[in-house]
Amino acid sequence: MRSEDLDLLRELPLFQGISDAGFRELTQAAFLQRFPAQVTLINEGEHADFLHVVLEGLVEMFARDRQRESVLTIVQPVSTFILAAVITDEIYLKSARTLVASRILMLPAASVRKVFAEEPSFARAIVAELGFRYREVVRELKNQKLRTGAERLAAWLLGQSHAAGGARELTLPFEKRVLASLLGMTPENLSRAFATLAAYGVTSSGKRVRLDDPDALANLSRPSHFIDEWKNGD
Amino acid sequence: MRSEDLDLLRELPLFQGISDAGFRELTQAAFLQRFPAQVTLINEGEHADFLHVVLEGLVEMFARDRQRESVLTIVQPVSTFILAAVITDEIYLKSARTLVASRILMLPAASVRKVFAEEPSFARAIVAELGFRYREVVRELKNQKLRTGAERLAAWLLGQSHAAGGARELTLPFEKRVLASLLGMTPENLSRAFATLAAYGVTSSGKRVRLDDPDALANLSRPSHFIDEWKNGD
DNA sequence: CTTCTGATTTGATAATTATCAATTTTGAGA
DNA sequence: TCTCAAAATTGATAATTATCAAATCAGAAG
């Protein structure tokens, strides 16, 4: 494992407060793997044996129930995923699959729980992380229950634009069918939602999307501090 | 504050590991209030100043976006709510309102954060609680994204039945319009969902519901360990 | 550059869910 | 027990979303 990767890890808020000994404990039995796109890393229902960290690439977390499948979140570098399952020593509630070629660091769950039990600062960092993640899911649940498909798309586009420093031209980081599932709709529906948003200045060709009238979009979806995380700090 | 109430609190997993001093710190500035039904305790967007504990009664957590409103969870005694907002020192993402007359204990957020910073065992208990809650919301998000309305109702009824020791006769603990919103549908729709479930042995009159054919119901909604918390431990 | 598979779009239709309106029912309080 | 406002149901219709099928498009492999 390269020391730059360790540095990346060390810089995450989650790992900043740990002692060097604790950090070594966590990382000594860790291993790094490269995966091509479309590789399943985790199957929901399996016992949580590793805390995963995306160092590079893109991972989708999804769930299935009978025929249906839905993308729940997209994990970008550098961040961990399935911390809650690891720390509660439970099964995974989501499956994970690489969207593009990715470098994934895997920390043994037992080590994570050991350091968690021994180092109060790690426990506190985990609280901060879990608290934040909890709130993320609550926001997403509200997004799903309170907005229509087109509104969710509008809000998502505005969020992407915000993340890109207010850019009016975006490039979708993944396929539209993934976005559709993330937003809780079918690909056909997403296509029509884009058509609907044309009236609000949204034009798209392939993965390139232009937002010519962000105000109109905002008026449609009313981004809210209470739903859209990116609205904070404005 | 009655000492029995303190005992109730002390018995919650969240507070069990704390030192007596820490527990005193938490509870000295706490206060207990009785509220009639339909009183708003929290408005989303407000800063989280108290950790609330339902000692008696029933509280609904809900959120609004423009015209729409949706019930996100129902909090039963004895449990805390909005721990995540308190611990991250943030605004509430949900509003809270009593469904019936309730006794609510309010612990100052500052005390909670102080004891959290000082007592590793409390930090660890909070991790356990947040981890569990996080997983609850993930389950709910999956419930929403992967199931139809009628399926959600079926799964909910089976969950209630399970909680009542497998009883085939249930009494709804709150109004149907609340249940409708919790399940992510309109009251009209819930009414029709009940009609749909008649074919699966569900009969209801008022708040009384009978499940004559739980197997058929289960076949419809396929309760899953990965969505329905109550399926665990079977 | 071409080929070809899979993604996306479009069209037609069905299923699901929401809305609006009108009854009917229920349950709390007089 | 009676009254009455709110809750629940029912009916009619609209909006939203899903499904199926076909056509088009795009991007990776050769």
Short mmCIF file of C-alpha atoms (C1' of nucleotides) in Angstrom, two decimals:
data_model
loop_
_atom_site.label_atom_id
_atom_site.label_comp_id
_atom_site.label_asym_id
_atom_site.label_seq_id
_atom_site.Cartn_x
_atom_site.Cartn_y
_atom_site.Cartn_z
CA MET A 1 0.00 0.00 0.00
CA ARG A 2 1.40 3.35 -1.03
CA SER A 3 2.05 5.91 1.60
CA GLU A 4 0.16 8.52 -0.41
CA ASP A 5 -2.91 6.37 0.01
CA LEU A 6 -2.36 6.25 3.72
CA ASP A 7 -2.10 10.01 3.67
CA LEU A 8 -5.38 10.28 1.80
CA LEU A 9 -6.98 8.15 4.43
CA ARG A 10 -5.37 10.01 7.27
CA GLU A 11 -6.80 13.26 6.00
CA LEU A 12 -10.39 12.09 6.23
CA PRO A 13 -12.12 13.67 9.22
CA LEU A 14 -13.01 10.20 10.35
CA PHE A 15 -9.37 9.24 10.89
CA GLN A 16 -7.82 12.50 11.94
CA GLY A 17 -8.17 12.16 15.66
CA ILE A 18 -6.81 8.64 15.95
CA SER A 19 -3.43 7.93 17.50
CA ASP A 20 -0.66 6.72 15.24
CA ALA A 21 -0.86 3.35 16.92
CA GLY A 22 -4.56 3.14 16.25
CA PHE A 23 -4.07 4.18 12.68
CA ARG A 24 -1.46 1.49 12.25
CA GLU A 25 -3.81 -1.06 13.79
CA LEU A 26 -6.45 -0.06 11.30
CA THR A 27 -4.27 -0.10 8.25
CA GLN A 28 -1.87 -2.95 8.87
CA ALA A 29 -4.37 -5.60 7.89
CA ALA A 30 -5.98 -3.39 5.28
CA PHE A 31 -5.59 -4.06 1.65
CA LEU A 32 -6.00 -2.07 -1.45
CA GLN A 33 -7.60 -3.36 -4.57
CA ARG A 34 -8.17 -2.11 -8.06
CA PHE A 35 -11.43 -3.05 -9.66
CA PRO A 36 -12.67 -2.52 -13.18
CA ALA A 37 -16.08 -0.99 -13.75
CA GLN A 38 -19.20 -2.96 -12.96
CA VAL A 39 -17.70 -5.15 -10.29
CA THR A 40 -19.88 -5.99 -7.33
CA LEU A 41 -18.00 -5.26 -4.14
CA ILE A 42 -20.73 -5.98 -1.64
CA ASN A 43 -23.96 -7.90 -1.66
CA GLU A 44 -26.66 -6.75 0.68
CA GLY A 45 -27.29 -9.32 3.34
CA GLU A 46 -23.68 -10.31 3.75
CA HIS A 47 -22.05 -9.74 7.06
CA ALA A 48 -20.03 -6.54 7.19
CA ASP A 49 -16.43 -7.64 7.23
CA PHE A 50 -14.75 -4.55 5.87
CA LEU A 51 -15.01 -0.84 6.01
CA HIS A 52 -14.49 0.26 2.43
CA VAL A 53 -12.88 3.45 1.27
CA VAL A 54 -13.08 4.71 -2.29
CA LEU A 55 -9.72 6.25 -3.08
CA GLU A 56 -10.35 6.64 -6.78
CA GLY A 57 -13.25 5.95 -9.05
CA LEU A 58 -16.97 5.83 -8.34
CA VAL A 59 -19.13 3.34 -6.49
CA GLU A 60 -22.88 2.96 -6.55
CA MET A 61 -24.75 1.68 -3.54
CA PHE A 62 -27.95 -0.04 -4.50
CA ALA A 63 -30.58 -2.39 -3.19
CA ARG A 64 -32.82 -4.97 -4.69
CA ASP A 65 -36.20 -6.34 -3.75
CA ARG A 66 -37.45 -9.07 -6.00
CA GLN A 67 -37.38 -7.74 -9.56
CA ARG A 68 -36.83 -4.15 -8.60
CA GLU A 69 -33.53 -2.47 -8.04
CA SER A 70 -32.75 1.03 -6.93
CA VAL A 71 -29.59 3.07 -6.61
CA LEU A 72 -29.45 4.64 -3.16
CA THR A 73 -26.26 6.69 -3.28
CA ILE A 74 -23.18 7.27 -5.33
CA VAL A 75 -19.92 7.27 -3.39
CA GLN A 76 -17.17 9.54 -4.59
CA PRO A 77 -13.52 9.60 -3.55
CA VAL A 78 -12.32 10.01 -0.94
CA SER A 79 -14.90 8.57 1.39
CA THR A 80 -15.87 5.51 3.30
CA PHE A 81 -18.98 3.48 2.85
CA ILE A 82 -21.03 1.11 4.97
CA LEU A 83 -19.62 2.42 8.22
CA ALA A 84 -22.92 1.83 10.02
CA ALA A 85 -22.99 -1.88 9.17
CA VAL A 86 -19.38 -2.27 10.27
CA ILE A 87 -19.78 -0.47 13.53
CA THR A 88 -23.00 -2.19 14.50
CA ASP A 89 -21.48 -5.52 13.43
CA GLU A 90 -24.41 -6.27 11.20
CA ILE A 91 -25.23 -7.26 7.67
CA TYR A 92 -24.96 -4.81 4.82
CA LEU A 93 -28.25 -3.19 3.89
CA LYS A 94 -26.95 -2.07 0.52
CA SER A 95 -25.00 -3.65 -2.27
CA ALA A 96 -22.06 -1.88 -3.84
CA ARG A 97 -20.72 -1.97 -7.35
CA THR A 98 -18.05 0.04 -9.13
CA LEU A 99 -19.38 2.40 -11.76
CA VAL A 100 -15.95 2.98 -13.23
CA ALA A 101 -12.54 1.49 -12.59
CA SER A 102 -11.82 2.19 -8.94
CA ARG A 103 -9.26 1.83 -6.24
CA ILE A 104 -10.82 0.59 -3.04
CA LEU A 105 -9.22 0.29 0.34
CA MET A 106 -10.62 -2.33 2.66
CA LEU A 107 -10.17 -2.05 6.40
CA PRO A 108 -11.08 -5.14 8.42
CA ALA A 109 -14.23 -4.52 10.40
CA ALA A 110 -12.72 -6.12 13.47
CA SER A 111 -9.87 -3.60 13.49
CA VAL A 112 -12.31 -0.75 13.08
CA ARG A 113 -14.36 -1.97 16.01
CA LYS A 114 -11.23 -2.54 18.08
CA VAL A 115 -9.91 0.98 17.59
CA PHE A 116 -13.42 2.31 18.08
CA ALA A 117 -13.59 0.61 21.46
CA GLU A 118 -10.16 1.81 22.50
CA GLU A 119 -9.94 5.32 21.20
CA PRO A 120 -12.52 7.83 22.32
CA SER A 121 -11.45 10.28 19.66
CA PHE A 122 -12.25 7.73 17.00
CA ALA A 123 -15.60 7.08 18.61
CA ARG A 124 -16.33 10.79 18.51
CA ALA A 125 -15.28 11.02 14.88
CA ILE A 126 -17.57 8.13 14.07
CA VAL A 127 -20.42 9.93 15.79
CA ALA A 128 -19.82 12.97 13.62
CA GLU A 129 -19.70 10.84 10.51
CA LEU A 130 -22.76 8.78 11.36
CA GLY A 131 -24.68 11.86 12.38
CA PHE A 132 -23.93 13.45 9.06
CA ARG A 133 -24.77 10.33 7.11
CA TYR A 134 -27.98 9.87 9.01
CA ARG A 135 -29.01 13.35 8.07
CA GLU A 136 -28.11 12.69 4.46
CA VAL A 137 -30.50 9.76 4.30
CA VAL A 138 -33.24 11.73 6.00
CA ARG A 139 -32.81 14.42 3.37
CA GLU A 140 -33.02 11.81 0.66
CA LEU A 141 -36.16 10.33 2.15
CA LYS A 142 -37.73 13.78 2.19
CA ASN A 143 -36.59 14.33 -1.37
CA GLN A 144 -38.37 11.14 -2.36
CA LYS A 145 -41.54 11.70 -0.41
CA LEU A 146 -42.04 15.39 -1.01
CA ARG A 147 -40.95 15.96 -4.59
CA THR A 148 -42.02 14.76 -8.00
CA GLY A 149 -39.56 13.20 -10.39
CA ALA A 150 -39.00 16.35 -12.40
CA GLU A 151 -38.45 18.32 -9.21
CA ARG A 152 -35.89 15.84 -7.98
CA LEU A 153 -34.06 16.08 -11.26
CA ALA A 154 -34.12 19.87 -11.14
CA ALA A 155 -32.80 19.87 -7.59
CA TRP A 156 -30.11 17.35 -8.47
CA LEU A 157 -28.97 19.40 -11.44
CA LEU A 158 -28.79 22.51 -9.30
CA GLY A 159 -26.79 20.58 -6.73
CA GLN A 160 -24.34 19.45 -9.37
CA SER A 161 -24.06 22.96 -10.67
CA HIS A 162 -23.42 24.23 -7.17
CA ALA A 163 -20.74 21.61 -6.61
CA ALA A 164 -19.08 22.79 -9.80
CA GLY A 165 -18.90 26.33 -8.49
CA GLY A 166 -22.12 27.45 -10.10
CA ALA A 167 -21.24 26.17 -13.54
CA ARG A 168 -24.00 26.28 -16.10
CA GLU A 169 -22.52 23.46 -18.08
CA LEU A 170 -22.34 20.03 -16.51
CA THR A 171 -21.12 16.65 -17.54
CA LEU A 172 -23.03 13.80 -15.98
CA PRO A 173 -20.56 11.69 -14.01
CA PHE A 174 -22.41 8.47 -14.85
CA GLU A 175 -25.02 7.03 -17.13
CA LYS A 176 -28.52 8.39 -17.23
CA ARG A 177 -30.04 5.08 -16.29
CA VAL A 178 -28.01 5.24 -13.05
CA LEU A 179 -29.17 8.78 -12.45
CA ALA A 180 -32.74 7.71 -13.12
CA SER A 181 -32.54 5.00 -10.51
CA LEU A 182 -30.83 7.30 -8.03
CA LEU A 183 -33.65 9.79 -8.49
CA GLY A 184 -36.23 7.07 -8.12
CA MET A 185 -37.55 6.82 -11.63
CA THR A 186 -37.24 4.78 -14.79
CA PRO A 187 -34.85 5.77 -17.58
CA GLU A 188 -37.84 6.57 -19.80
CA ASN A 189 -39.18 8.81 -17.14
CA LEU A 190 -35.91 10.59 -16.68
CA SER A 191 -35.80 11.20 -20.40
CA ARG A 192 -39.21 12.80 -20.18
CA ALA A 193 -38.24 14.74 -17.10
CA PHE A 194 -35.38 16.25 -19.09
CA ALA A 195 -37.90 17.13 -21.79
CA THR A 196 -40.07 18.79 -19.15
CA LEU A 197 -37.14 20.80 -17.89
CA ALA A 198 -36.48 22.14 -21.37
CA ALA A 199 -39.14 24.72 -20.54
CA TYR A 200 -36.87 25.76 -17.67
CA GLY A 201 -33.77 26.26 -19.76
CA VAL A 202 -32.30 22.78 -19.50
CA THR A 203 -30.75 21.43 -22.66
CA SER A 204 -28.79 18.26 -22.89
CA SER A 205 -26.95 16.25 -25.44
CA GLY A 206 -25.51 12.99 -24.25
CA LYS A 207 -23.79 13.51 -20.94
CA ARG A 208 -23.50 17.25 -21.46
CA VAL A 209 -26.17 19.36 -19.80
CA ARG A 210 -26.63 23.11 -19.93
CA LEU A 211 -28.64 25.08 -17.42
CA ASP A 212 -29.54 28.32 -19.14
CA ASP A 213 -32.00 29.49 -16.53
CA PRO A 214 -31.02 28.30 -13.04
CA ASP A 215 -33.54 30.67 -11.48
CA ALA A 216 -36.42 29.06 -13.33
CA LEU A 217 -35.13 25.65 -12.28
CA ALA A 218 -34.85 26.78 -8.69
CA ASN A 219 -38.35 28.08 -8.87
CA LEU A 220 -39.55 24.67 -10.01
CA SER A 221 -37.88 22.56 -7.36
CA ARG A 222 -37.36 25.14 -4.64
CA PRO A 223 -34.07 23.81 -3.30
CA SER A 224 -34.36 23.79 0.44
CA HIS A 225 -31.88 23.90 3.26
CA PHE A 226 -33.91 21.15 4.78
CA ILE A 227 -33.57 18.77 1.86
CA ASP A 228 -30.61 19.78 -0.23
CA GLU A 229 -27.37 19.56 1.66
CA TRP A 230 -25.60 21.86 -0.77
CA LYS A 231 -27.94 24.71 0.12
CA ASN A 232 -26.16 25.01 3.44
CA GLY A 233 -23.35 27.45 3.83
CA ASP A 234 -24.87 29.82 1.29
CA MET B 1 -38.98 15.37 37.84
CA ARG B 2 -40.04 12.05 39.26
CA SER B 3 -37.39 9.54 40.02
CA GLU B 4 -39.31 6.87 38.11
CA ASP B 5 -38.84 8.98 35.03
CA LEU B 6 -35.15 9.17 35.66
CA ASP B 7 -35.15 5.41 35.97
CA LEU B 8 -36.93 5.05 32.65
CA LEU B 9 -34.29 7.22 31.08
CA ARG B 10 -31.46 5.41 32.78
CA GLU B 11 -32.67 2.14 31.36
CA LEU B 12 -32.36 3.25 27.77
CA PRO B 13 -29.30 1.68 26.13
CA LEU B 14 -28.19 5.17 25.23
CA PHE B 15 -27.77 6.17 28.86
CA GLN B 16 -26.72 2.97 30.49
CA GLY B 17 -22.98 3.34 30.22
CA ILE B 18 -22.78 6.87 31.54
CA SER B 19 -21.31 7.66 34.95
CA ASP B 20 -23.65 8.88 37.64
CA ALA B 21 -22.01 12.25 37.44
CA GLY B 22 -22.58 12.41 33.71
CA PHE B 23 -26.16 11.32 34.15
CA ARG B 24 -26.68 14.07 36.69
CA GLU B 25 -25.12 16.59 34.36
CA LEU B 26 -27.54 15.52 31.68
CA THR B 27 -30.63 15.55 33.79
CA GLN B 28 -30.10 18.44 36.15
CA ALA B 29 -31.05 21.04 33.58
CA ALA B 30 -33.58 18.76 31.95
CA PHE B 31 -37.25 19.39 32.24
CA LEU B 32 -40.31 17.37 31.79
CA GLN B 33 -43.41 18.60 30.09
CA ARG B 34 -46.85 17.30 29.42
CA PHE B 35 -48.40 18.18 26.13
CA PRO B 36 -51.88 17.57 24.81
CA ALA B 37 -52.36 15.98 21.41
CA GLN B 38 -51.52 17.95 18.28
CA VAL B 39 -48.91 20.19 19.83
CA THR B 40 -45.91 21.04 17.69
CA LEU B 41 -42.75 20.37 19.66
CA ILE B 42 -40.19 21.09 16.99
CA ASN B 43 -40.16 22.96 13.73
CA GLU B 44 -37.74 21.80 11.11
CA GLY B 45 -35.10 24.41 10.52
CA GLU B 46 -34.79 25.45 14.12
CA HIS B 47 -31.50 24.94 15.83
CA ALA B 48 -31.39 21.77 17.91
CA ASP B 49 -31.44 22.93 21.50
CA PHE B 50 -32.81 19.85 23.17
CA LEU B 51 -32.62 16.13 22.97
CA HIS B 52 -36.20 14.99 23.41
CA VAL B 53 -37.35 11.79 25.04
CA VAL B 54 -40.89 10.49 24.77
CA LEU B 55 -41.76 8.99 28.13
CA GLU B 56 -45.42 8.53 27.41
CA GLY B 57 -47.64 9.15 24.44
CA LEU B 58 -46.83 9.23 20.75
CA VAL B 59 -44.97 11.71 18.60
CA GLU B 60 -44.93 12.05 14.85
CA MET B 61 -41.89 13.34 13.04
CA PHE B 62 -42.79 15.01 9.78
CA ALA B 63 -41.45 17.34 7.16
CA ARG B 64 -42.93 19.87 4.84
CA ASP B 65 -41.95 21.20 1.48
CA ARG B 66 -44.18 23.89 0.13
CA GLN B 67 -47.72 22.51 0.14
CA ARG B 68 -46.74 18.93 0.76
CA GLU B 69 -46.25 17.32 4.11
CA SER B 70 -45.11 13.85 4.96
CA VAL B 71 -44.83 11.85 8.15
CA LEU B 72 -41.37 10.33 8.39
CA THR B 73 -41.54 8.33 11.59
CA ILE B 74 -43.64 7.76 14.64
CA VAL B 75 -41.79 7.83 17.94
CA GLN B 76 -43.03 5.57 20.70
CA PRO B 77 -42.07 5.58 24.37
CA VAL B 78 -39.49 5.24 25.62
CA SER B 79 -37.12 6.65 23.08
CA THR B 80 -35.23 9.73 22.13
CA PHE B 81 -35.61 11.72 18.99
CA ILE B 82 -33.47 14.08 16.93
CA LEU B 83 -30.25 12.83 18.46
CA ALA B 84 -28.39 13.41 15.19
CA ALA B 85 -29.27 17.09 15.06
CA VAL B 86 -28.27 17.55 18.69
CA ILE B 87 -24.97 15.78 18.39
CA THR B 88 -23.94 17.47 15.17
CA ASP B 89 -25.10 20.80 16.62
CA GLU B 90 -27.26 21.48 13.64
CA ILE B 91 -30.78 22.42 12.70
CA TYR B 92 -33.61 19.95 12.94
CA LEU B 93 -34.45 18.28 9.65
CA LYS B 94 -37.83 17.13 10.88
CA SER B 95 -40.69 18.70 12.75
CA ALA B 96 -42.30 16.94 15.67
CA ARG B 97 -45.85 17.01 16.92
CA THR B 98 -47.68 15.01 19.56
CA LEU B 99 -50.24 12.59 18.22
CA VAL B 100 -51.78 12.03 21.62
CA ALA B 101 -51.25 13.58 25.02
CA SER B 102 -47.62 12.94 25.84
CA ARG B 103 -44.98 13.38 28.44
CA ILE B 104 -41.75 14.63 26.94
CA LEU B 105 -38.42 14.99 28.64
CA MET B 106 -36.10 17.61 27.26
CA LEU B 107 -32.38 17.40 27.80
CA PRO B 108 -30.37 20.52 26.91
CA ALA B 109 -28.30 19.86 23.81
CA ALA B 110 -25.28 21.52 25.37
CA SER B 111 -25.30 19.04 28.24
CA VAL B 112 -25.61 16.15 25.84
CA ARG B 113 -22.65 17.38 23.86
CA LYS B 114 -20.65 18.01 27.01
CA VAL B 115 -21.14 14.52 28.37
CA PHE B 116 -20.56 13.15 24.90
CA ALA B 117 -17.17 14.89 24.78
CA GLU B 118 -16.21 13.76 28.25
CA GLU B 119 -17.47 10.22 28.50
CA PRO B 120 -16.24 7.70 25.97
CA SER B 121 -18.91 5.23 27.02
CA PHE B 122 -21.60 7.73 26.11
CA ALA B 123 -19.90 8.35 22.79
CA ARG B 124 -19.94 4.64 22.11
CA ALA B 125 -23.58 4.36 23.07
CA ILE B 126 -24.38 7.21 20.72
CA VAL B 127 -22.57 5.41 17.95
CA ALA B 128 -24.71 2.35 18.54
CA GLU B 129 -27.86 4.44 18.55
CA LEU B 130 -26.96 6.47 15.48
CA GLY B 131 -25.85 3.38 13.63
CA PHE B 132 -29.17 1.75 14.32
CA ARG B 133 -31.14 4.84 13.38
CA TYR B 134 -29.16 5.27 10.22
CA ARG B 135 -30.03 1.77 9.22
CA GLU B 136 -33.66 2.39 10.02
CA VAL B 137 -33.82 5.29 7.60
CA VAL B 138 -32.02 3.31 4.93
CA ARG B 139 -34.62 0.60 5.33
CA GLU B 140 -37.36 3.15 5.01
CA LEU B 141 -35.82 4.62 1.89
CA LYS B 142 -35.70 1.15 0.37
CA ASN B 143 -39.28 0.57 1.43
CA GLN B 144 -40.27 3.72 -0.41
CA LYS B 145 -38.23 3.16 -3.54
CA LEU B 146 -38.77 -0.55 -4.00
CA ARG B 147 -42.36 -1.16 -3.00
CA THR B 148 -45.77 -0.02 -4.17
CA GLY B 149 -48.23 1.54 -1.79
CA ALA B 150 -50.21 -1.63 -1.23
CA GLU B 151 -47.02 -3.56 -0.58
CA ARG B 152 -45.88 -1.02 1.97
CA LEU B 153 -49.20 -1.29 3.72
CA ALA B 154 -49.03 -5.08 3.72
CA ALA B 155 -45.51 -5.01 5.12
CA TRP B 156 -46.49 -2.48 7.75
CA LEU B 157 -49.46 -4.54 8.85
CA LEU B 158 -47.29 -7.63 9.12
CA GLY B 159 -44.78 -5.65 11.15
CA GLN B 160 -47.50 -4.51 13.52
CA SER B 161 -48.76 -8.04 13.82
CA HIS B 162 -45.27 -9.27 14.57
CA ALA B 163 -44.80 -6.60 17.22
CA ALA B 164 -48.01 -7.81 18.83
CA GLY B 165 -46.66 -11.33 19.08
CA GLY B 166 -48.18 -12.50 15.82
CA ALA B 167 -51.65 -11.25 16.62
CA ARG B 168 -54.15 -11.44 13.80
CA GLU B 169 -56.19 -8.63 15.18
CA LEU B 170 -54.68 -5.18 15.35
CA THR B 171 -55.77 -1.80 16.53
CA LEU B 172 -54.22 1.05 14.62
CA PRO B 173 -52.33 3.23 17.10
CA PHE B 174 -53.17 6.40 15.20
CA GLU B 175 -55.41 7.79 12.50
CA LYS B 176 -55.40 6.38 9.03
CA ARG B 177 -54.45 9.70 7.50
CA VAL B 178 -51.28 9.60 9.59
CA LEU B 179 -50.60 6.06 8.49
CA ALA B 180 -51.20 7.08 4.89
CA SER B 181 -48.64 9.83 5.13
CA LEU B 182 -46.17 7.58 6.92
CA LEU B 183 -46.52 5.05 4.14
CA GLY B 184 -46.12 7.74 1.52
CA MET B 185 -49.62 7.93 0.13
CA THR B 186 -52.80 9.93 0.33
CA PRO B 187 -55.63 8.94 2.66
CA GLU B 188 -57.77 8.09 -0.36
CA ASN B 189 -55.07 5.85 -1.63
CA LEU B 190 -54.65 4.11 1.68
CA SER B 191 -58.36 3.46 1.71
CA ARG B 192 -58.04 1.82 -1.67
CA ALA B 193 -54.97 -0.07 -0.61
CA PHE B 194 -57.00 -1.57 2.21
CA ALA B 195 -59.64 -2.52 -0.33
CA THR B 196 -56.93 -4.17 -2.42
CA LEU B 197 -55.71 -6.14 0.56
CA ALA B 198 -59.18 -7.51 1.15
CA ALA B 199 -58.25 -10.10 -1.45
CA TYR B 200 -55.44 -11.08 0.89
CA GLY B 201 -57.57 -11.59 3.94
CA VAL B 202 -57.42 -8.08 5.38
CA THR B 203 -60.61 -6.75 6.83
CA SER B 204 -60.91 -3.55 8.76
CA SER B 205 -63.53 -1.56 10.52
CA GLY B 206 -62.42 1.70 11.93
CA LYS B 207 -59.15 1.27 13.76
CA ARG B 208 -59.62 -2.48 14.08
CA VAL B 209 -57.87 -4.59 11.45
CA ARG B 210 -57.95 -8.34 11.04
CA LEU B 211 -55.37 -10.32 9.11
CA ASP B 212 -57.04 -13.59 8.21
CA ASP B 213 -54.35 -14.74 5.84
CA PRO B 214 -50.91 -13.50 6.87
CA ASP B 215 -49.26 -15.87 4.44
CA ALA B 216 -51.04 -14.31 1.50
CA LEU B 217 -50.08 -10.89 2.76
CA ALA B 218 -46.48 -11.96 3.14
CA ASN B 219 -46.55 -13.31 -0.35
CA LEU B 220 -47.68 -9.94 -1.62
CA SER B 221 -45.12 -7.76 0.11
CA ARG B 222 -42.38 -10.29 0.73
CA PRO B 223 -41.14 -8.91 4.02
CA SER B 224 -37.39 -8.84 3.81
CA HIS B 225 -34.64 -8.88 6.38
CA PHE B 226 -33.09 -6.13 4.35
CA ILE B 227 -36.05 -3.79 4.58
CA ASP B 228 -38.21 -4.81 7.51
CA GLU B 229 -36.39 -4.50 10.77
CA TRP B 230 -38.85 -6.81 12.53
CA LYS B 231 -37.88 -9.68 10.25
CA ASN B 232 -34.60 -9.91 12.11
CA GLY B 233 -34.27 -12.30 14.97
CA ASP B 234 -36.69 -14.75 13.39
"C1'" DC C 1 -12.85 4.66 -39.21
"C1'" DT C 2 -16.25 1.12 -38.82
"C1'" DT C 3 -19.00 -2.03 -36.31
"C1'" DC C 4 -21.99 -3.29 -32.96
"C1'" DT C 5 -23.87 -3.63 -28.50
"C1'" DG C 6 -26.02 -1.25 -25.08
"C1'" DA C 7 -27.88 3.29 -23.74
"C1'" DT C 8 -31.15 6.62 -24.76
"C1'" DT C 9 -35.12 8.41 -26.74
"C1'" DT C 10 -39.77 8.29 -28.46
"C1'" DG C 11 -44.36 6.51 -28.91
"C1'" DA C 12 -48.29 4.04 -27.26
"C1'" DT C 13 -50.53 2.24 -23.48
"C1'" DA C 14 -51.33 0.63 -18.79
"C1'" DA C 15 -50.85 0.97 -13.92
"C1'" DT C 16 -50.42 3.66 -10.10
"C1'" DT C 17 -51.19 7.51 -7.50
"C1'" DA C 18 -53.18 12.12 -6.73
"C1'" DT C 19 -56.90 15.41 -6.74
"C1'" DC C 20 -61.47 17.04 -6.23
"C1'" DA C 21 -66.09 16.39 -4.73
"C1'" DA C 22 -69.59 14.22 -2.31
"C1'" DT C 23 -71.18 10.98 1.10
"C1'" DT C 24 -70.86 8.22 4.98
"C1'" DT C 25 -68.86 7.06 9.26
"C1'" DT C 26 -66.67 7.83 13.58
"C1'" DG C 27 -65.72 9.41 17.97
"C1'" DA C 28 -65.20 13.16 21.32
"C1'" DG C 29 -67.75 16.22 23.94
"C1'" DA C 30 -72.21 18.19 25.36
"C1'" DT D 1 -77.69 9.46 24.10
"C1'" DC D 2 -77.21 13.06 20.85
"C1'" DT D 3 -74.62 16.35 18.07
"C1'" DC D 4 -71.34 17.64 15.00
"C1'" DA D 5 -66.88 18.37 13.14
"C1'" DA D 6 -63.37 15.70 11.47
"C1'" DA D 7 -62.01 11.36 9.45
"C1'" DA D 8 -62.74 7.94 6.22
"C1'" DT D 9 -64.71 6.16 2.16
"C1'" DT D 10 -66.35 6.24 -2.52
"C1'" DG D 11 -66.71 7.96 -7.15
"C1'" DA D 12 -64.99 10.44 -11.05
"C1'" DT D 13 -61.17 12.26 -13.22
"C1'" DA D 14 -56.47 13.93 -13.86
"C1'" DA D 15 -51.62 13.63 -13.25
"C1'" DT D 16 -47.79 10.95 -12.69
"C1'" DT D 17 -45.15 7.12 -13.39
"C1'" DA D 18 -44.27 2.49 -15.32
"C1'" DT D 19 -44.16 -0.83 -19.00
"C1'" DC D 20 -43.52 -2.48 -23.53
"C1'" DA D 21 -41.91 -1.87 -28.12
"C1'" DA D 22 -39.41 0.25 -31.57
"C1'" DA D 23 -36.18 3.47 -33.36
"C1'" DT D 24 -32.12 6.13 -32.79
"C1'" DC D 25 -27.85 7.26 -30.83
"C1'" DA D 26 -23.28 6.82 -28.67
"C1'" DG D 27 -19.13 4.88 -27.31
"C1'" DA D 28 -15.91 1.08 -26.88
"C1'" DA D 29 -13.52 -2.55 -29.38
"C1'" DG D 30 -11.46 -3.96 -33.29
#
